[in-house]
XYZ file of C-alpha atoms in Angstrom:
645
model
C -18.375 118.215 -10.364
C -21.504 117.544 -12.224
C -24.014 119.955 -13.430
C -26.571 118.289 -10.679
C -24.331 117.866 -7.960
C -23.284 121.797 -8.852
C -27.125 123.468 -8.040
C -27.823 120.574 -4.915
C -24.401 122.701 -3.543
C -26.778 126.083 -4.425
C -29.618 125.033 -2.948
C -27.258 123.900 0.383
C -26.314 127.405 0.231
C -29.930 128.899 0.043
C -30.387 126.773 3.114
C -27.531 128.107 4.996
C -28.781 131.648 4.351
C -31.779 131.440 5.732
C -31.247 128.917 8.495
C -27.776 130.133 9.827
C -26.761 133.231 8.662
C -29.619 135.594 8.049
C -30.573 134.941 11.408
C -27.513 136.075 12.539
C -28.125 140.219 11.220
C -31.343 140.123 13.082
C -34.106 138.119 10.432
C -36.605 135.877 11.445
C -36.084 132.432 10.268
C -38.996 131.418 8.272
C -39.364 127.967 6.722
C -42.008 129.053 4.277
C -39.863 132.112 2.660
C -36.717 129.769 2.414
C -38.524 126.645 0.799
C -40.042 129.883 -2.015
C -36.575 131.183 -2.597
C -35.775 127.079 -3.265
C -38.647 126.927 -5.439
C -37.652 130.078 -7.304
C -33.795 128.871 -7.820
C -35.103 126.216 -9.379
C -37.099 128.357 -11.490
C -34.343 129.909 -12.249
C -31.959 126.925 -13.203
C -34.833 125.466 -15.508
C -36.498 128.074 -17.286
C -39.444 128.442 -16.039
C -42.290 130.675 -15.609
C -42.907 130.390 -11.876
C -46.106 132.352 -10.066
C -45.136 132.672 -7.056
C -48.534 133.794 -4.553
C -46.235 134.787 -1.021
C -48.412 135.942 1.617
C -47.460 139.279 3.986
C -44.839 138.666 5.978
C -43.103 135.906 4.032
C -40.380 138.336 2.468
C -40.282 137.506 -1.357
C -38.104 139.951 -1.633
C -35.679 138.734 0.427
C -36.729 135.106 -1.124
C -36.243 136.648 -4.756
C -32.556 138.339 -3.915
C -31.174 135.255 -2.265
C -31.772 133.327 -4.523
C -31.066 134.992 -7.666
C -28.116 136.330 -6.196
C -26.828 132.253 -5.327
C -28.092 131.459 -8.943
C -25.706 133.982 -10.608
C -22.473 132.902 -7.969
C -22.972 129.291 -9.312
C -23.705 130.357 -12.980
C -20.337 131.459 -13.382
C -18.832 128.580 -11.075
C -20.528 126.487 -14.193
C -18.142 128.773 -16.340
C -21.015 130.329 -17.776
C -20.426 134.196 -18.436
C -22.052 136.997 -16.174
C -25.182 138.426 -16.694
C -27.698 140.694 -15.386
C -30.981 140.276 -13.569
C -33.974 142.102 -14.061
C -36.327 143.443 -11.312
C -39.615 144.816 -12.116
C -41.788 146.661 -10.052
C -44.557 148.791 -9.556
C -43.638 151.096 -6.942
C -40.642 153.424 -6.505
C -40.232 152.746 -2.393
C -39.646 148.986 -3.426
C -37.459 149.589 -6.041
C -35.296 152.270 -3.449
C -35.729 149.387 -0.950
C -34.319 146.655 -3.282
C -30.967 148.828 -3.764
C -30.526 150.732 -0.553
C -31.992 148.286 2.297
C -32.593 144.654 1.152
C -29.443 143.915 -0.783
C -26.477 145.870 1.370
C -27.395 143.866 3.997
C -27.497 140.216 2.017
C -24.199 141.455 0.320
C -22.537 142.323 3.619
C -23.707 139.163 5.022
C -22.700 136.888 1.961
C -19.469 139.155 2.449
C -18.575 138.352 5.628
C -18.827 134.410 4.920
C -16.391 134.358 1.805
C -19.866 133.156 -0.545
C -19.346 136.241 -2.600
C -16.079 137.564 -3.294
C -17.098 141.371 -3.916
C -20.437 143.278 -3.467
C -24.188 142.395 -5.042
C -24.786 145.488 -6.453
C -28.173 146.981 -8.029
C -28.764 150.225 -10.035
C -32.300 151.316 -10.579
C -33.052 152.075 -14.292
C -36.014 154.649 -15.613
C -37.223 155.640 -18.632
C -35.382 158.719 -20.749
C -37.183 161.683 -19.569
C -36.214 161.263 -16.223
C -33.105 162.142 -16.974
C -31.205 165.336 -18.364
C -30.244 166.334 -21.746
C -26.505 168.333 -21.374
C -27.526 169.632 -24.825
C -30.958 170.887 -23.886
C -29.946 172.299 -20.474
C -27.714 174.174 -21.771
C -30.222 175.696 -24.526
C -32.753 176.610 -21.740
C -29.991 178.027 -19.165
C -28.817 180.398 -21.925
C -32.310 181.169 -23.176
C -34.063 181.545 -19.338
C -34.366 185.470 -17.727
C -32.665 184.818 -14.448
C -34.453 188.288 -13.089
C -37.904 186.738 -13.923
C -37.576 183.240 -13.152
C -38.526 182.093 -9.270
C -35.571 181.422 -7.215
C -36.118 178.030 -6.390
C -36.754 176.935 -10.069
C -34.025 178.848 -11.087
C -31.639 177.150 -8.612
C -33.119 173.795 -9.412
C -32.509 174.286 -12.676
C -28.700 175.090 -12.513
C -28.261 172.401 -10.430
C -28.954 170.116 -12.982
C -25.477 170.962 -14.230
C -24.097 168.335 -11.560
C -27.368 166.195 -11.025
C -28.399 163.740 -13.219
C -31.986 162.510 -12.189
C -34.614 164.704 -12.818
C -36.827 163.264 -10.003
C -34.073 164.750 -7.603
C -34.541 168.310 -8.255
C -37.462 169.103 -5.741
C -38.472 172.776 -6.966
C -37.470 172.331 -10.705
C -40.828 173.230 -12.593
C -42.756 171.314 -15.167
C -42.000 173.519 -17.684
C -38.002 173.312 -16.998
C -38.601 168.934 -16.698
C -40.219 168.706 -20.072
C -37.584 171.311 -21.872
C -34.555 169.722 -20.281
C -35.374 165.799 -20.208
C -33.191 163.282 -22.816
C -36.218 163.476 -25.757
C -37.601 160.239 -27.228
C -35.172 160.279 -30.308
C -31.696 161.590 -29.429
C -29.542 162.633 -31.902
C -27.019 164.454 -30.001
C -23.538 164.356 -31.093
C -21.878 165.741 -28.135
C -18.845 163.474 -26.789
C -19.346 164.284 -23.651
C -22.801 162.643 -22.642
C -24.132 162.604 -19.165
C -26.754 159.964 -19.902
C -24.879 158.055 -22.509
C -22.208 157.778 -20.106
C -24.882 156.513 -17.611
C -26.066 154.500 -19.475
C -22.975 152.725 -20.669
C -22.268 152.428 -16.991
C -25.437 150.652 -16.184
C -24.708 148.294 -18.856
C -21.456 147.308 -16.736
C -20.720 143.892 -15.650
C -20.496 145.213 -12.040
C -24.705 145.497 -11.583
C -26.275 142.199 -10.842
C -29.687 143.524 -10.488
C -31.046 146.082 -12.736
C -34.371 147.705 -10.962
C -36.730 149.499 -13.069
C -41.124 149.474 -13.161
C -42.991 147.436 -15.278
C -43.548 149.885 -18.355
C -39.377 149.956 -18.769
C -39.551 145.948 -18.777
C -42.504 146.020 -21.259
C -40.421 148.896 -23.059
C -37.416 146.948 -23.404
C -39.760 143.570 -24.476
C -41.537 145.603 -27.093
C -38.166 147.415 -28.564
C -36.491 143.964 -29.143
C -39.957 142.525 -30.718
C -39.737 145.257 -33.392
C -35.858 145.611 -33.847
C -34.693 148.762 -32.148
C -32.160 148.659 -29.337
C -32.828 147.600 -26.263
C -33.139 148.919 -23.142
C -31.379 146.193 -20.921
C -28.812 144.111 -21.061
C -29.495 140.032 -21.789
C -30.774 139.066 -18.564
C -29.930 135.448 -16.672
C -33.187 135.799 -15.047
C -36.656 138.132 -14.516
C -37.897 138.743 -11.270
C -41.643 140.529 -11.817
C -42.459 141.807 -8.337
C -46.243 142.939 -7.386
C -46.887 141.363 -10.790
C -50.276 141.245 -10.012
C -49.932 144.844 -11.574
C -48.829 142.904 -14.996
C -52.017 143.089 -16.825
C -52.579 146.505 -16.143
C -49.329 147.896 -17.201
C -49.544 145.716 -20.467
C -52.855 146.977 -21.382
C -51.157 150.558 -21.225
C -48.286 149.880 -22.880
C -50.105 147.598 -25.923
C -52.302 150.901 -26.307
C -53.009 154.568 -25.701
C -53.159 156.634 -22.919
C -54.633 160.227 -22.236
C -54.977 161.696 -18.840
C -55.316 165.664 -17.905
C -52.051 166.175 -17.566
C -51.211 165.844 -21.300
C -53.858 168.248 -22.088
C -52.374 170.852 -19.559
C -49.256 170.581 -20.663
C -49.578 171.614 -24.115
C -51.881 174.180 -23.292
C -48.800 175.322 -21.012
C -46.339 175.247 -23.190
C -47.823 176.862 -26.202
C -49.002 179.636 -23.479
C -45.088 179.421 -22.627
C -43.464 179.840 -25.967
C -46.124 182.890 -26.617
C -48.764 181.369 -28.444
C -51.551 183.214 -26.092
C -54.531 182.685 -28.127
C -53.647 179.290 -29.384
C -53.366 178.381 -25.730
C -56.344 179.746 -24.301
C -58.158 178.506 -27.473
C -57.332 174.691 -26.466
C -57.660 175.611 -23.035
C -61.787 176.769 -23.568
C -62.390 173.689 -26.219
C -60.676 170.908 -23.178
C -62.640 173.089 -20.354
C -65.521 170.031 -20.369
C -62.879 167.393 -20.771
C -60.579 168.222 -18.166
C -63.571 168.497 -15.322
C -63.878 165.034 -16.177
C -60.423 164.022 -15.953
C -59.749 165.421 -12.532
C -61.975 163.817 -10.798
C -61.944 159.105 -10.314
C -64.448 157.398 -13.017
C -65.758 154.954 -10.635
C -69.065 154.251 -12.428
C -68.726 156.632 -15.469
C -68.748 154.633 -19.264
C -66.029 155.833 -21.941
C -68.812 157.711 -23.707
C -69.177 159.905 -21.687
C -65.362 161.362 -22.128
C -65.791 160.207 -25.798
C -68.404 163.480 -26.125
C -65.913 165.502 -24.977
C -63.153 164.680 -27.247
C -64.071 165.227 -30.525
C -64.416 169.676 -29.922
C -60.463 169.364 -28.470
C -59.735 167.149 -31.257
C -60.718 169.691 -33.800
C -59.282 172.671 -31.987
C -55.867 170.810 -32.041
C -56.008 169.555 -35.337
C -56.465 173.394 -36.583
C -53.159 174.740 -33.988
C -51.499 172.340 -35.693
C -52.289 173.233 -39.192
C -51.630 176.933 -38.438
C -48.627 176.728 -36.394
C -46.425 173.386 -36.683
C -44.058 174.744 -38.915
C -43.206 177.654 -36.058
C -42.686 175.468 -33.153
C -39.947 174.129 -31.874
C -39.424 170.371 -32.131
C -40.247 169.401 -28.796
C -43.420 171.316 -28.694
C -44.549 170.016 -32.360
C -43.958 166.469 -31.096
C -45.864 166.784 -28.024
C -48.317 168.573 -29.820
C -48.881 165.704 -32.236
C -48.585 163.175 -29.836
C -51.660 164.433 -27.877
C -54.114 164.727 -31.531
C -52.717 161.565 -32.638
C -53.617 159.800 -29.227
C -57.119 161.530 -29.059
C -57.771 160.264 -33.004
C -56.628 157.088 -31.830
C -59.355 157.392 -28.844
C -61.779 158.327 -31.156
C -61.210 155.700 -33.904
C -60.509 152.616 -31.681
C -64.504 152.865 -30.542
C -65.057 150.579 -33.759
C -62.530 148.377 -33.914
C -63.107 144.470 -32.937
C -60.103 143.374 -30.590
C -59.813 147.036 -29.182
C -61.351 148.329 -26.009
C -61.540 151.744 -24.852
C -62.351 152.760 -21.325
C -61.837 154.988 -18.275
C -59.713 153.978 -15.454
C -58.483 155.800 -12.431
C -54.782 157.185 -12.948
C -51.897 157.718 -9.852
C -53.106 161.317 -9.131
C -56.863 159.938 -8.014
C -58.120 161.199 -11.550
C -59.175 159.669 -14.449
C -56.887 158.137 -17.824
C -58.827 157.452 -20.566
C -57.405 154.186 -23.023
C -57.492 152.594 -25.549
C -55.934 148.894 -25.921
C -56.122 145.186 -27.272
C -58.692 143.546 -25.472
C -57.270 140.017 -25.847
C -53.410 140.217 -24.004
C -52.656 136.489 -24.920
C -51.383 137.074 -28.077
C -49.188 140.263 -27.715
C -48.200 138.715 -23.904
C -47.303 135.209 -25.343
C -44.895 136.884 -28.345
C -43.074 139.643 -26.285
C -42.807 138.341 -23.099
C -43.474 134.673 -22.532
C -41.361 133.904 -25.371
C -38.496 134.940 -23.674
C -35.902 131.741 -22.689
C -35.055 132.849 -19.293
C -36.463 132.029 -16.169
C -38.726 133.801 -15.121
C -40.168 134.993 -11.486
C -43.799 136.419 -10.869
C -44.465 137.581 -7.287
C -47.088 139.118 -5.298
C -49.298 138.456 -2.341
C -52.281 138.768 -4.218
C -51.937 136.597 -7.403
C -53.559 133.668 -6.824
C -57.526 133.217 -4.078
C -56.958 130.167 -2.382
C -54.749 127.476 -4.555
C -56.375 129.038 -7.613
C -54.398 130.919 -10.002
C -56.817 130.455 -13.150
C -57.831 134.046 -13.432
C -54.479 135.646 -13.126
C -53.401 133.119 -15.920
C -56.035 133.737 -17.966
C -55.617 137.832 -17.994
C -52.111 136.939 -18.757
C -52.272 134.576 -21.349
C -50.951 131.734 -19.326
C -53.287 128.593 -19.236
C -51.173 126.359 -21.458
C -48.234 127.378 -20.819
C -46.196 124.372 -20.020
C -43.418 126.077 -18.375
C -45.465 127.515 -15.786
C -45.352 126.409 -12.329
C -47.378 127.387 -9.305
C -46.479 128.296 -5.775
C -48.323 129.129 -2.476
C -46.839 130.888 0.487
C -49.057 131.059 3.849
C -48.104 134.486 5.482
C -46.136 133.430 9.189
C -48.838 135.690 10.732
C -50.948 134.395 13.296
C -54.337 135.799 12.007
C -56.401 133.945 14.376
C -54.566 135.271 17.377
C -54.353 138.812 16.174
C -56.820 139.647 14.342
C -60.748 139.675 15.212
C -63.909 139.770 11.908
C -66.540 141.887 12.724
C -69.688 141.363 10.851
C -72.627 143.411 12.074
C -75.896 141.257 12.936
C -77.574 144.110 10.941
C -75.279 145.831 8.436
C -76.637 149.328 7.050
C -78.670 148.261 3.947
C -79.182 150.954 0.932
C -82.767 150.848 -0.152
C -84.026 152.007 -3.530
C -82.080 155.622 -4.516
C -82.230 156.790 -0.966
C -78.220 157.135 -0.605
C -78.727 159.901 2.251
C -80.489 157.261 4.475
C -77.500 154.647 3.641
C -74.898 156.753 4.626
C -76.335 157.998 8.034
C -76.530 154.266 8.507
C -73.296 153.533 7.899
C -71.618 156.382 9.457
C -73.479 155.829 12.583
C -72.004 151.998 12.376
C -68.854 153.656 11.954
C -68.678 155.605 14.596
C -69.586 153.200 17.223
C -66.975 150.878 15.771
C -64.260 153.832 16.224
C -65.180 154.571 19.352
C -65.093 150.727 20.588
C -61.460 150.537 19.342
C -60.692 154.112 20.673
C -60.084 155.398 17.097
C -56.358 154.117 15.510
C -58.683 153.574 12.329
C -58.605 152.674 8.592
C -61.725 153.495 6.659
C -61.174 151.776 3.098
C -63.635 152.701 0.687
C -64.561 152.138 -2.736
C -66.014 155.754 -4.317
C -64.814 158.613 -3.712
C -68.709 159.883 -3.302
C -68.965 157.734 -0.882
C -65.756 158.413 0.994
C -67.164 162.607 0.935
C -70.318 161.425 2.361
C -68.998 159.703 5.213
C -66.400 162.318 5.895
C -69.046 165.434 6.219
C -71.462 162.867 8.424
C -68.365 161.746 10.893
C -67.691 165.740 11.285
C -70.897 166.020 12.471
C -70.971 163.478 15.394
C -68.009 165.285 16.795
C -65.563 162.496 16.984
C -63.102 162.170 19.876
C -60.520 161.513 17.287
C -58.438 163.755 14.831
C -59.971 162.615 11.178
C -58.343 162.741 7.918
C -59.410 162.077 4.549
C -57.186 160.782 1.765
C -57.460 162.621 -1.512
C -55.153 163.596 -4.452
C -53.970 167.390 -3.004
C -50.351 165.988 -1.015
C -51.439 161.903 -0.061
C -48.100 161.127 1.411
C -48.213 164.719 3.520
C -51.924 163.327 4.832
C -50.964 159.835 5.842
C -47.856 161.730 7.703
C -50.260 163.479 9.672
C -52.428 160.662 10.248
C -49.433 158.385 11.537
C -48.598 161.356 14.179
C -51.657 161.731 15.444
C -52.705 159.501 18.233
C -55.750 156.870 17.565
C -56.523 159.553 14.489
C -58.786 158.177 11.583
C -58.220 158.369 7.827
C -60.939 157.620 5.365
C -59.148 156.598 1.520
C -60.355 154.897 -1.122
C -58.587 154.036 -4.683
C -54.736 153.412 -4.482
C -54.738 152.774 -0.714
C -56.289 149.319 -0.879
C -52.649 148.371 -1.496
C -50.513 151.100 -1.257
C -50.418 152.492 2.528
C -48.200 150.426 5.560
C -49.292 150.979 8.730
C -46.892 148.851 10.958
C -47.732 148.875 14.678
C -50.983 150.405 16.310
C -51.775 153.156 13.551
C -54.072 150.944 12.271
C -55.381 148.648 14.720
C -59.240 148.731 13.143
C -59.589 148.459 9.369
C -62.922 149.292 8.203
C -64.443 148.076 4.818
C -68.167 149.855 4.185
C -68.357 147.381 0.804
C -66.714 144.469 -0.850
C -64.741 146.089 -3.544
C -66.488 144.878 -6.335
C -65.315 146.553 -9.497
C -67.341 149.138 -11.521
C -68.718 148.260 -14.752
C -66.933 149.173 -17.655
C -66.248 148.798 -21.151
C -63.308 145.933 -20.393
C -65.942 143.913 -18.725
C -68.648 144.638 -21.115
C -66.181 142.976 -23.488
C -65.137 140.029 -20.964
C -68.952 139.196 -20.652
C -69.392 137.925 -23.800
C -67.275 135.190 -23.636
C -69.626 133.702 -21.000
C -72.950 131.871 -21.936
C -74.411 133.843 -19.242
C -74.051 136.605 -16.602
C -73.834 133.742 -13.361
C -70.847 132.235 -15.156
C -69.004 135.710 -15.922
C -69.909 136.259 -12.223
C -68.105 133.455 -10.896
C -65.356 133.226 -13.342
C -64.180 137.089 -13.747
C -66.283 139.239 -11.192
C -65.710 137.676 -7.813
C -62.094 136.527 -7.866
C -61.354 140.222 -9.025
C -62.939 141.292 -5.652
C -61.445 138.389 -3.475
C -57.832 139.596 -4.693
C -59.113 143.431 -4.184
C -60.479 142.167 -0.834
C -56.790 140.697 0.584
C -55.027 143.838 -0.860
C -56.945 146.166 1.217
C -57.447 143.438 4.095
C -53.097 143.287 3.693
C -53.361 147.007 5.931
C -54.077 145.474 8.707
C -51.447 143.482 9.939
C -48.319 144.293 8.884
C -45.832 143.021 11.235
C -45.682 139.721 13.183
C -46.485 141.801 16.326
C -49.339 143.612 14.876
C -53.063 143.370 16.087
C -56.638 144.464 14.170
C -59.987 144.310 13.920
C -61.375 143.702 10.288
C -65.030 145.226 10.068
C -66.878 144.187 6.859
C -70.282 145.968 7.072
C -71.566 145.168 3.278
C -74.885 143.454 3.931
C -73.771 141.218 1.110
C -71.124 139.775 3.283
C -72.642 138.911 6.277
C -73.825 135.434 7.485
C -76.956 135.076 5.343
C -75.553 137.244 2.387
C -74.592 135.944 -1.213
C -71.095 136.394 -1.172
C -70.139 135.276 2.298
C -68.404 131.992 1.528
C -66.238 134.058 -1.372
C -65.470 136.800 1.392
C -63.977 133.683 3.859
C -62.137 132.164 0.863
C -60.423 135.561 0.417
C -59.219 135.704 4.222
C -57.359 133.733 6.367
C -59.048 132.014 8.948
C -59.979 134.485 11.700
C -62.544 134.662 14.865
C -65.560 136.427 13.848
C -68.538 137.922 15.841
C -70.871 140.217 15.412
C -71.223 141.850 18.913
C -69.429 145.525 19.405
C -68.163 144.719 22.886
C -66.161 142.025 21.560
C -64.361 144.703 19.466
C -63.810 146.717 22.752
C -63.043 143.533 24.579
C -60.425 142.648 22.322
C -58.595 145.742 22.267
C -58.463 145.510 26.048
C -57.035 142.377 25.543
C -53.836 143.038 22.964
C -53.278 147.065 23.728
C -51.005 148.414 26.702
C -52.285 151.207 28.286
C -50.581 153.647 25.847
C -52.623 152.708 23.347
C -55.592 154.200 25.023
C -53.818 157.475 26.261
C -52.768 158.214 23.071
């Protein structure tokens, strides 16, 4: 058998999968996901760098698993030895869905036709502190007062003896993590190695798929670039899921990071060890900083965190002149991690391909960084360098057809491996889901914000009590999210309302989801992060496009426009239109699902600027602007339950 004749039998198998045998454990059939997983075999078999824009309700990841599972079955059919694929991601639940729901099902079904002779099987892969240190837990169980120490840490803690993964131990405290975790440089000598042992395992020929986040695949990229070991083993293939998180994550990793909870933890730990006044020292000269940090940046500039770094700078650079030599080592290094990071802050201000600014961080506050400005280079040498084929994925990676700006971020344009793919979601948008554009949308005049937001909450309101609540508020400040919320508590709504902050989001949204036709008001990470499947959300409310603040980054993207119209088109509104279909993505979720999408920026109705950019971001939909259609069409797709409650 030829090469040729070898992948037309893989892609005969793809086709199987999907047509005939998925269908037979309960999945859809759905021409559009099978012809993307042929797409991204091929991929695959040729090397390529494939983007791979898959609307909701396609299933990449299905798309992504069958077909890189069929690629490595007829790799080694061509006698070619076994490998490993990597999956990146950006989120944990995807990664625990990859390994515990997505692939025991394909394996068992693959299985139970002879395809595959034993199980697909995945492990997911973190970074080192996640992990315990037998040598370290050890130290701190013989060095911890067991009369002193709180039950539940202290349980946590000796549990650890038999448990691995650090992210398992519920009550184990901060304190105990950071003491305890497998430190940067290892130089253990023990034989008997938890990790190592784990991590020899991993290595084993018996995971197909290795699952880890984006910062372990930039880790592993960056530690072969400059010679140490790497992380993974040599992969047949990369699969970058939600890659439209890519730039982000190499930004980070291609720079410097500082957020409050590096601050606090030093501050903890020299309080810990006994270092009082050295602790509340620090903890006085970050006071101003760390106000700043805990709360989003939305329209705040670096320099106005800059001020506030230069007092802690000084303060550290004295505790570690007086004390370095008494610390212990993990301490010292954090320690000098932190000053080094803040000089780097401080010093990077000046430099020419360097960029600092603020951006939000996963706990709702603010990270401060410092990175390259220009990715192409850095991108282009680390990662598309790399000979395998490679897979990026995400619904939101392309508006339209148009993939220029994601390629562009990403150092992609000429990249003559790169090919381009478009997946239409299966969902029938048209039937299911109603536009709402208000005939006159609240309008903010001038500075007076308070009028504005009774405006808008009024609008609100009406539009909750037209759909009988089951409502999504997505906004885009968190000041404006707290204005809202005190005005909506005022009209004495008939439903429950919640508001999404950083205190416990995932015990909110449970609340929310039990609470019949209940409302929740978020803002940041929710655009894209919350699944509502079924009626939960059946009204999805967006007070303003989500235009992005100004910052440094796009200070520094402007000038390579001749003017502000061009930067406009070219950077400013596709960066909305993708932010637009990530929060837009809460609405529907399932084929069954129905919604009505309210837009009430005055810049997006009929006669505003950015209405033809706002329809190129959704699909095609019935609009109106009349209230009792919204009531009208609720009547029309909700049983009566809905409306009970």
């Amino acid at each position: 058998m030829t090469t040729n004749e070898l992948w037309e039998d893989a892609h005969k198998d793809i086709s199987y999968i999907f047509q005939e045998l998925l269908p037979g454990y309960g999945l859809t059939h759905r021409p559009e996901q099978e012809k993307l997983s042929h797409f991204m075999l091929d991929a695959m078999i040729h090397s390529r760098i494939a983007l791979c824009d898959a609307g909701t309700g396609i299933g990449k990841t299905f798309a992504y698993l069958v077909a890189g599972t069929v690629f490595d079955h007829y790799r080694r059919k061509d006698k070619q030895p076994r490998q490993p694929m990597i999956i990146s991601t950006s989120s944990i639940a995807l990664q625990n869905a990859v390994k515990y729901e997505y692939l025991p099902l394909l394996s068992a079904a693959l299985l139970d036709v002879g395809i595959i002779e034993a199980p697909v099987l995945a492990v997911i892969r973190k970074g080192k502190s996640h992990y315990v240190c037998d040598k370290r837990l050890d130290q701190r169980l013989a060095q911890v007062s067991r009369s002193k120490k709180n039950q539940r840490s202290l349980e946590a803690l000796e549990n650890l003896q038999s448990q691995l993964d650090l992210d398992e131990a519920v009550h184990l405290s901060d304190y105990d993590r950071r003491l305890v975790c497998v430190p940067d440089f290892c130089n253990c000598k023990r034989k008997h190695c938890r990790y190592k042992e784990y991590i020899k395992q991993c290595a084993s020929k018996q995971y197909l798929f290795q699952v880890c986040n984006h910062n372990l695949l930039f880790a592993d990229a960056i530690h072969r670039d400059t010679g140490k070991r790497p992380i993974f083993p040599e992969p047949c293939a990369m699969v970058l899921d939600e890659s439209h998180k890519v730039p982000e994550v190499a930004r980070e990793m291609f720079g410097v990071t500082l957020c409050k909870e590096d601050l606090q933890a030093v501050i903890y730990d020299l309080h810990s060890a006994g270092y009082i006044l050295a602790a509340e020292y620090l903890a006085d000269a970050t006071k101003p900083l760390l106000s700043k940090l805990a709360i989003p940046p939305e329209d705040k500039p670096f320099s106005t965190y800059a001020e506030r770094l230069r007092i802690p700078y000084q303060v550290l650079q004295t505790v570690n002149q007086k004390l370095c030599p008494q610390l212990t080592h993990l301490l010292r290094r954090n320690l000098q991690t932190v000053t080094m990071t803040i000089r780097t802050l401080l010093q990077y201000e000046s430099e020419e391909n360097v960029v600092c600014f603020a951006s939000r961080d996963e706990n709702g506050g603010t990270k401060l960084c410092a990175t390259v400005y220009d990715l192409t280079g850095p991108m282009k040498k680390i990662i598309w360098s790399k000979p395998q084929g490679m897979i990026l994925t995400s619904g939101t990676l392309a508006v339209g057809e148009d993939f220029s700006r994601f390629r562009a971020e990403t150092g992609l344009v000429h990249n003559g491996r790169v090919v381009e793919s478009v997946s239409e979601s299966p969902f029938d948008y048209k039937a299911n889901t109603l536009l709402y554009l208000p005939e006159y949308p609240p309008i903010q005049f001038g500075n007076r914000a308070d009028l504005y937001y009774d405006s808008l909450a009024g609008e609100i309101a009406r539009l909750i009590d037209a759909a009988s609540g089951h409502c999504l508020v997505l906004f885009t400040s968190y000041a404006a999210m707290s204005a809202i919320k005190e005005r909506l508590l005022e009209l004495n709504l008939l439903f429950p309302l919640f508001a999404l902050d950083s205190n416990n989001p995932s015990h909110t949204v449970k609340r929310f989801k039990e609470q019949p036709g209940a409302v929740l008001l978020a803002t940041g990470a929710a655009w894209e992060g919350l699944d509502f499947p079924g009626d939960c959300v059946s009204l999805l409310v967006i007070p303003k496009l989500p235009f992005a603040f100004p910052d440094e980054l796009r200070e520094k993207q402007k000038e390579q426009y001749d003017s502000l119209h061009d930067f406009i088109q070219a950077i400013i509104i596709p960066e909305m239109q993708i932010k637009l279909r990530q929060g837009f993505g809460r609405a529907i979720r399932t084929e069954t699902d129905t919604c009505v999408v309210a837009i009430l920026d005055d810049r997006a109705g009929r006669n505003g600027r950015y209405y033809g950019a706002m329809l190129e971001a959704l699909p095609e939909l019935r609009c109106t602007s009349d209230l009792a259609d919204v009531t009208k069409f609720m009547l029309e797709k909700k049983s009566d339950r809905y409306f009970k409650g």
